[in-house]
PDB file of C-alpha atoms in Angstrom:
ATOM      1  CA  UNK Y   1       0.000   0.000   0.000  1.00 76.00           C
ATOM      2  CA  UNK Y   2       1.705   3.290  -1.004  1.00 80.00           C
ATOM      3  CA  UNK Y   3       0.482   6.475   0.550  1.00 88.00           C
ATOM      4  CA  UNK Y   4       1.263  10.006   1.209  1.00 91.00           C
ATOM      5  CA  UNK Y   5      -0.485  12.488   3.697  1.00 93.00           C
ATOM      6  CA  UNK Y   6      -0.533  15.735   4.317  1.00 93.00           C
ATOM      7  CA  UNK Y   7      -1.005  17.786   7.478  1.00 95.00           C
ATOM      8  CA  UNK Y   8      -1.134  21.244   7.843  1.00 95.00           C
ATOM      9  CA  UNK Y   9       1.351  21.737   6.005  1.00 94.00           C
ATOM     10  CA  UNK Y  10       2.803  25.178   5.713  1.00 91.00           C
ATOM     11  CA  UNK Y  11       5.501  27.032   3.517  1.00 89.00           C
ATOM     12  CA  UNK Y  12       6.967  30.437   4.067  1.00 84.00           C
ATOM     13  CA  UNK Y  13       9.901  31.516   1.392  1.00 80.00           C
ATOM     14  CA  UNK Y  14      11.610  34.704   2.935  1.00 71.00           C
ATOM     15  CA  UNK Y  15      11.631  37.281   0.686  1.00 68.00           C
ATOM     16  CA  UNK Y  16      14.741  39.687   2.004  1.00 57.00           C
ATOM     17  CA  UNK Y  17      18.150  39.285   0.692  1.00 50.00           C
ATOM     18  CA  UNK Y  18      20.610  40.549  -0.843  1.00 46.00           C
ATOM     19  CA  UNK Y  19      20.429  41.784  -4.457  1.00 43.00           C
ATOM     20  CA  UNK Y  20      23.001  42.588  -7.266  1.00 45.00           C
ATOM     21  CA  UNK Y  21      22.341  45.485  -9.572  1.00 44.00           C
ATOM     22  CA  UNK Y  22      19.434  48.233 -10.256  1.00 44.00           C
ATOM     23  CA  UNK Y  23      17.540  46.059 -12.700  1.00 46.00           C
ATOM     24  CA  UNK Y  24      17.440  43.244 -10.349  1.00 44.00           C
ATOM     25  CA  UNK Y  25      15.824  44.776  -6.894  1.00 43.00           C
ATOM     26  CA  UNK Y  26      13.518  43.028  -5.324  1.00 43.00           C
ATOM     27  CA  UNK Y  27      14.663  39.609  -6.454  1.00 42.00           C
ATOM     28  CA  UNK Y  28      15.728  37.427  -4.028  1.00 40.00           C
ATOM     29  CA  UNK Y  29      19.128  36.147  -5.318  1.00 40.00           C
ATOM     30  CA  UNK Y  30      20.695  34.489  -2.070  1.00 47.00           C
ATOM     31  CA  UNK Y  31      20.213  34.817   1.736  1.00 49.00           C
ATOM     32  CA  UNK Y  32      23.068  35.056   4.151  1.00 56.00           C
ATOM     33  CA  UNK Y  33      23.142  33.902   7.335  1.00 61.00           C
ATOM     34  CA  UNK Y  34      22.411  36.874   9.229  1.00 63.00           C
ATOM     35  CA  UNK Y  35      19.134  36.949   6.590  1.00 59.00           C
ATOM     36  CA  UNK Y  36      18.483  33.154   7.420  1.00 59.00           C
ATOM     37  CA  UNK Y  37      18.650  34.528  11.231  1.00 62.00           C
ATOM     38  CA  UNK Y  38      16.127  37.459  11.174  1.00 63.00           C
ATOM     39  CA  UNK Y  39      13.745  35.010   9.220  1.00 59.00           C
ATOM     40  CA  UNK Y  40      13.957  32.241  12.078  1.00 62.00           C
ATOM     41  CA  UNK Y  41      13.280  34.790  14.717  1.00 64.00           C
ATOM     42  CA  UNK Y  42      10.490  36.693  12.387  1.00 62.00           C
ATOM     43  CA  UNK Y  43      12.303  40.034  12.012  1.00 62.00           C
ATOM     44  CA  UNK Y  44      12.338  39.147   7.872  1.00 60.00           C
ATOM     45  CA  UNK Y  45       9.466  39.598   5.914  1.00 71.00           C
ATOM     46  CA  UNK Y  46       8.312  36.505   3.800  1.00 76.00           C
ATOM     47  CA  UNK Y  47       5.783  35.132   1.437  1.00 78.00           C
ATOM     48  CA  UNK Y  48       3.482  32.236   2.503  1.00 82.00           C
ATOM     49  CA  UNK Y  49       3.621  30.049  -0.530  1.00 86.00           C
ATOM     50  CA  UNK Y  50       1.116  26.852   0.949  1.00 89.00           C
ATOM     51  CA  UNK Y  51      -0.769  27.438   4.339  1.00 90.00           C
ATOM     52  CA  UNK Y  52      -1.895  24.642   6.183  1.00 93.00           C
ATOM     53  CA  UNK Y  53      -2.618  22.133   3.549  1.00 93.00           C
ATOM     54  CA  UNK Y  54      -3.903  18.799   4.986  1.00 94.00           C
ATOM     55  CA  UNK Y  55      -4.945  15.963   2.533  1.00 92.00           C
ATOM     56  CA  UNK Y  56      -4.355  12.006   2.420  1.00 93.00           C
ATOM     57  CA  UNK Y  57      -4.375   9.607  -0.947  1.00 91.00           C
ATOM     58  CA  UNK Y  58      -3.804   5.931  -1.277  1.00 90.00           C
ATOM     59  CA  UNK Y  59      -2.680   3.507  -3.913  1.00 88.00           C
ATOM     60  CA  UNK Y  60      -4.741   3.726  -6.951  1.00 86.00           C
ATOM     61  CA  UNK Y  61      -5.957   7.668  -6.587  1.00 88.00           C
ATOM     62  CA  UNK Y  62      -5.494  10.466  -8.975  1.00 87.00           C
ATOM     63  CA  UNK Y  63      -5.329  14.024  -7.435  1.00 87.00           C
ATOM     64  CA  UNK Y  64      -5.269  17.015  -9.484  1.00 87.00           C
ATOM     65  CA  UNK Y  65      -4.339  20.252  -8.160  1.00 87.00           C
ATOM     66  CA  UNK Y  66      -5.983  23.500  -9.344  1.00 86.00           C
ATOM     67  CA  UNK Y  67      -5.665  26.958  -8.660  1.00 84.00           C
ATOM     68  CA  UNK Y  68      -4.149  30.035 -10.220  1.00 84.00           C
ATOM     69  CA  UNK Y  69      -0.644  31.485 -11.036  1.00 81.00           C
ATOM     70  CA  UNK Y  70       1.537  31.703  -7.987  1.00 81.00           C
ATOM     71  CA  UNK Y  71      -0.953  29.528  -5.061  1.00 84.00           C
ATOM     72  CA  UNK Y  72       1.001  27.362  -4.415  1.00 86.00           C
ATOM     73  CA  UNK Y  73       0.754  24.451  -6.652  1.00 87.00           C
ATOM     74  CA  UNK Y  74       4.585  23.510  -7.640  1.00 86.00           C
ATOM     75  CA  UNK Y  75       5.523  24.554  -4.910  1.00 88.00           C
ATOM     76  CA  UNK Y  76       3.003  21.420  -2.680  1.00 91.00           C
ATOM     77  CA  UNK Y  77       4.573  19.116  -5.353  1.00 88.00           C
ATOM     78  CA  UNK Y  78       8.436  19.779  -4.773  1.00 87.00           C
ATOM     79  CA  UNK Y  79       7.343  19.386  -1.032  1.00 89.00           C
ATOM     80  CA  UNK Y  80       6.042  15.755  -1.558  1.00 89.00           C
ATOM     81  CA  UNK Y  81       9.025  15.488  -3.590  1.00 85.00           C
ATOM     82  CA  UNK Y  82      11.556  16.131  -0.707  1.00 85.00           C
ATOM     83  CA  UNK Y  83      13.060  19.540  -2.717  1.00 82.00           C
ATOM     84  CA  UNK Y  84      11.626  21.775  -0.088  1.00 84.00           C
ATOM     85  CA  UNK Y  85      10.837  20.765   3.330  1.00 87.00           C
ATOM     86  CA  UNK Y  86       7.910  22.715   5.223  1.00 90.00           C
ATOM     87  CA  UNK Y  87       7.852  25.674   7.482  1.00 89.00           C
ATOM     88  CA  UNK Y  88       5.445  24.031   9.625  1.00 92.00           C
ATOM     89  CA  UNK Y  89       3.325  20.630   9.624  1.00 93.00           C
ATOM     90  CA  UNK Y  90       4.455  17.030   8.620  1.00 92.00           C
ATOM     91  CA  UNK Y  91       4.371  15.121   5.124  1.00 93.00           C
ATOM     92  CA  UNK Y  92       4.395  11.513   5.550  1.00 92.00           C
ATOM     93  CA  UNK Y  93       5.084   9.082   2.448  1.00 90.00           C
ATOM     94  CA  UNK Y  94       5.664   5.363   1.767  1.00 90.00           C
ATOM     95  CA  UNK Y  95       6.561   4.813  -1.671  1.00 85.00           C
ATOM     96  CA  UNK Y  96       8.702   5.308  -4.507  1.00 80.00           C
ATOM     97  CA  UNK Y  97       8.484   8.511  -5.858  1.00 81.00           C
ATOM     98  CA  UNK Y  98       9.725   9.939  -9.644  1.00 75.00           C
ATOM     99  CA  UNK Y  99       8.832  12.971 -10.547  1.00 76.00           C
ATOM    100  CA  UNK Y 100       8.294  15.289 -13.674  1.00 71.00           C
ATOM    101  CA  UNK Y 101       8.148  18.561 -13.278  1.00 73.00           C
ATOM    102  CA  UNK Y 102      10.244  19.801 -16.583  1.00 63.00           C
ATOM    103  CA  UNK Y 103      10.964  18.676 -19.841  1.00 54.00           C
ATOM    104  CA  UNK Y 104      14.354  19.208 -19.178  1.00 58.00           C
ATOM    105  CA  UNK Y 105      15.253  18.974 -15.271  1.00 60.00           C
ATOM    106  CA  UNK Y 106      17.759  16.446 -14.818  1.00 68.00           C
ATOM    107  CA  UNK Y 107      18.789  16.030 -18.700  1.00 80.00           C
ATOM    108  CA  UNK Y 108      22.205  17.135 -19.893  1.00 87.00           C
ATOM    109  CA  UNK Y 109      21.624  19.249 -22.609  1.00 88.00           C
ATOM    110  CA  UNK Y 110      25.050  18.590 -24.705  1.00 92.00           C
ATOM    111  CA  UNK Y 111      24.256  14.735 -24.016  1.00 93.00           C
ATOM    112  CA  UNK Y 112      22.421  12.542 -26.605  1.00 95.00           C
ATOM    113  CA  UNK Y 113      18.660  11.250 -25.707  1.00 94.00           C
ATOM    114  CA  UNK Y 114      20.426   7.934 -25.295  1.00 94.00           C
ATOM    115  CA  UNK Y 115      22.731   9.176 -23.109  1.00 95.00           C
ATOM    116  CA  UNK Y 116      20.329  10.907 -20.869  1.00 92.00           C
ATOM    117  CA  UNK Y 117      17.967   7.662 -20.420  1.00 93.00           C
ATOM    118  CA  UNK Y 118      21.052   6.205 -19.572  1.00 92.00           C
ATOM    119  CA  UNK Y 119      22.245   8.700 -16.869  1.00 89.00           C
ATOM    120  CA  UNK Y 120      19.040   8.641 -15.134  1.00 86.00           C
ATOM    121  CA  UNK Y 121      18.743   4.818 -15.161  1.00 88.00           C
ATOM    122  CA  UNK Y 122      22.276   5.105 -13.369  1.00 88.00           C
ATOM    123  CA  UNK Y 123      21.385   8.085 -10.901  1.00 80.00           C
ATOM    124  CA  UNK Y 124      18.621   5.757  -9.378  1.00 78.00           C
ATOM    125  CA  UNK Y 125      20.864   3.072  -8.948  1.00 82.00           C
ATOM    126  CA  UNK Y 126      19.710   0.209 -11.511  1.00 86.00           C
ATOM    127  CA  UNK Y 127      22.868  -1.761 -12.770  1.00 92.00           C
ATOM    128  CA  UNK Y 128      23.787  -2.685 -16.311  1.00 93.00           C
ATOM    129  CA  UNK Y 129      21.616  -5.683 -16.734  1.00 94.00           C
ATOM    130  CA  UNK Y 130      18.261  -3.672 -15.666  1.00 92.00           C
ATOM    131  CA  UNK Y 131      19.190  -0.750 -18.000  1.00 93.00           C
ATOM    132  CA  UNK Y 132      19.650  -2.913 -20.721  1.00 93.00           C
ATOM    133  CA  UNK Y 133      16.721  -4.422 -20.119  1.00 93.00           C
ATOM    134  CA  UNK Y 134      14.399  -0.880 -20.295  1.00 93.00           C
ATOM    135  CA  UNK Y 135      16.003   1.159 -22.799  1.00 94.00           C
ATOM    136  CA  UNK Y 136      14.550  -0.752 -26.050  1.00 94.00           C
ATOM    137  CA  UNK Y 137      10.850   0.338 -23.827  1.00 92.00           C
ATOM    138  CA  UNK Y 138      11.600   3.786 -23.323  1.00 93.00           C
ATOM    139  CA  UNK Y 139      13.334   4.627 -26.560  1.00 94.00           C
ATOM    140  CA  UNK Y 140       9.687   2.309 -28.239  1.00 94.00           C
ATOM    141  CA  UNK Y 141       7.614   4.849 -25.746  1.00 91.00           C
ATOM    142  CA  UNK Y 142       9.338   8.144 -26.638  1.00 90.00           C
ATOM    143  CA  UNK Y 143       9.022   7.451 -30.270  1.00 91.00           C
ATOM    144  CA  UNK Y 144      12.332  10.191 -30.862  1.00 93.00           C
ATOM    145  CA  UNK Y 145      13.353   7.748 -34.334  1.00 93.00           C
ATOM    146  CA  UNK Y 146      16.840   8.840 -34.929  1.00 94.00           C
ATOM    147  CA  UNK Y 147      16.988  12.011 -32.897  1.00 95.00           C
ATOM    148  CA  UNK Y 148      17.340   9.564 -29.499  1.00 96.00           C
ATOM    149  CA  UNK Y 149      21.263  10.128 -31.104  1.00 96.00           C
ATOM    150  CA  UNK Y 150      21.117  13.367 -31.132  1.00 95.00           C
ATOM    151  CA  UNK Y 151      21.881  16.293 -28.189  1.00 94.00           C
ATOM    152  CA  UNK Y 152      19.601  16.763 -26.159  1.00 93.00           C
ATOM    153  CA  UNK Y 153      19.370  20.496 -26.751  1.00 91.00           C
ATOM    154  CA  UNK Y 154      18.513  19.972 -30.099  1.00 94.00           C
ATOM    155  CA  UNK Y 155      15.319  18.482 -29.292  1.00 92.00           C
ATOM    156  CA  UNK Y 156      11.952  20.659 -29.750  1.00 89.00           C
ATOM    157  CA  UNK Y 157       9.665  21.105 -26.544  1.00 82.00           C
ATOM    158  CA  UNK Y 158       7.426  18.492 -27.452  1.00 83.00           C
ATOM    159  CA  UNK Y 159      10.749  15.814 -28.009  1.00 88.00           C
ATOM    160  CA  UNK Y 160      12.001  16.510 -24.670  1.00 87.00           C
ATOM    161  CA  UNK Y 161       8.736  16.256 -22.940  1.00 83.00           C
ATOM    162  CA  UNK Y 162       8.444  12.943 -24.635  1.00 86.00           C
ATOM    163  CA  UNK Y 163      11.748  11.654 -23.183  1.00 89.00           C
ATOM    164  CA  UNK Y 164      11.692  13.085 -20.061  1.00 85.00           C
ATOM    165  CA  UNK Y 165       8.406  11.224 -19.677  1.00 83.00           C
ATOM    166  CA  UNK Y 166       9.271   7.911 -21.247  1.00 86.00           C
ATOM    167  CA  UNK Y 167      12.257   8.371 -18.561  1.00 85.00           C
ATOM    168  CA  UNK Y 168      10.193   9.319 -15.330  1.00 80.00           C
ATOM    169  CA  UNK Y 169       7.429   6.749 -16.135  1.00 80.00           C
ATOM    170  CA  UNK Y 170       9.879   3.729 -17.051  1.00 83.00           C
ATOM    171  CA  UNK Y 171      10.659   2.416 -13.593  1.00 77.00           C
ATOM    172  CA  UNK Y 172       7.026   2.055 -12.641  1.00 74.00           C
ATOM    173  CA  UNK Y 173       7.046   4.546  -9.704  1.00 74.00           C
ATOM    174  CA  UNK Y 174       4.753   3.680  -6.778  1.00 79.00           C
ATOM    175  CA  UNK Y 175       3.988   7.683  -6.742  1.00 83.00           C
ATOM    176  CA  UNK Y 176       4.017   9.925  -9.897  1.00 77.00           C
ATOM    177  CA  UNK Y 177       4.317  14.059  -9.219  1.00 81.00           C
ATOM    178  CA  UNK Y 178       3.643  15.701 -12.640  1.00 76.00           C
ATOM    179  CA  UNK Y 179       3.499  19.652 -12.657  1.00 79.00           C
ATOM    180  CA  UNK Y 180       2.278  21.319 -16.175  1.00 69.00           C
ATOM    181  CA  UNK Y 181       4.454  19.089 -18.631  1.00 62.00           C
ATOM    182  CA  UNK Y 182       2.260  18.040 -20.901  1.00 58.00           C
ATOM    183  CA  UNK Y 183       2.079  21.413 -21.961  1.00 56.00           C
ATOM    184  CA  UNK Y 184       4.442  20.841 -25.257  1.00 51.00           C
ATOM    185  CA  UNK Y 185       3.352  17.351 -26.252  1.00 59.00           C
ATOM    186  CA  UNK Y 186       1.400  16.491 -28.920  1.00 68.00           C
ATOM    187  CA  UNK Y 187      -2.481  15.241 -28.688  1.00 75.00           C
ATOM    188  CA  UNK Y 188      -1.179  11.767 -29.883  1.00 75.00           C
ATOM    189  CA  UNK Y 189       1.403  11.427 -27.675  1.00 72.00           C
ATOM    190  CA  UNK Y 190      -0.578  12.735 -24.369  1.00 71.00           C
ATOM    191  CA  UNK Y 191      -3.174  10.162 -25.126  1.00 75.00           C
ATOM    192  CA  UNK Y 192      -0.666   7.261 -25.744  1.00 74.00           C
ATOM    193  CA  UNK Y 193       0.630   8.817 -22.198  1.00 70.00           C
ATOM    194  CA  UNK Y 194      -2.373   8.320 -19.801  1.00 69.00           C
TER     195      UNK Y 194
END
């Protein structure tokens, strides 16, 4: 049984810092200690990106998260993902997660689409013998022809959402995060993807 819950579960990004240049004030570019200080003991001012979200889902459910620009829905996602870790509250989850949030986090951009399937197999640890074993599937699923020889930053949106999906989806993961990727592929391929 694979689960993850959610309980009031709280995010607050700081938004004081220090800031090179005219053009770029206001944007938070890096926090120094004394910064990371003032926050801690609430003398910084900050943004309150999720605010006590509480929800629970179990093997077999589909959640969809909806709400507009800037409320807070990446940002719930790279929480269950273990990227950010909460202000307040407790996440709980048993199962294997991938995630895909990008078409191109994670893939090397000078590296062929052969040689990025093949870096992420290694990254989450399967050997030789398993990667052989998945790459004719995912290089099948991504349907990239030729072009899985081909750099990476070559590819057109829709190409490297369909590799970075036949990637994230070829392990079987117990617990799928997917944040606005589909957004580039093709009607064909987002049908052949569900």
């Amino acid at each position: 049984m694979f689960t993850v819950k959610a309980q009031n579960v709280s995010i607050d990004i700081p938004v004081q810092g220090r800031t090179r240049g005219k053009k770029e004030r206001g944007k938070v570019l890096e926090f120094s200690l004394k910064d990371r200080i003032k926050y801690l003991r609430g003398k910084a001012s900050f943004v309150r990106a999720l605010d006590n979200v509480s929800f629970e889902a179990e093997s077999g459910d589909g959640i969809g998260i909806i709400g507009r620009n800037g409320s807070g829905k990446s940002t719930l996602l790279r929480v269950l993902a273990g990227f950010y870790m909460p202000t307040k509250g407790h996440i709980e989850i048993k199962g294997k997660i991938s995630t895909l949030f990008s078409n191109n986090i994670g893939l090397e951009k000078d590296a062929s689409g052969l040689e990025n399937i093949y870096f992420a197999f290694k990254l989450w640890g399967l050997n030789n013998q398993q990667i052989k074993l998945l790459l004719p599937e995912v290089i099948s699923f991504c349907e990239l022809g030729d072009f899985i020889h081909m750099p990476f930053r070559t590819y057109s949106a829709g190409m490297k959402t369909r590799l970075g999906f036949a990637i994230a989806t070829s392990v079987s993961p117990e617990i799928l995060l997917v944040d606005e990727i589909f957004g580039a592929g093709d009607r064909h391929f987002r049908k052949k993807a569900e």
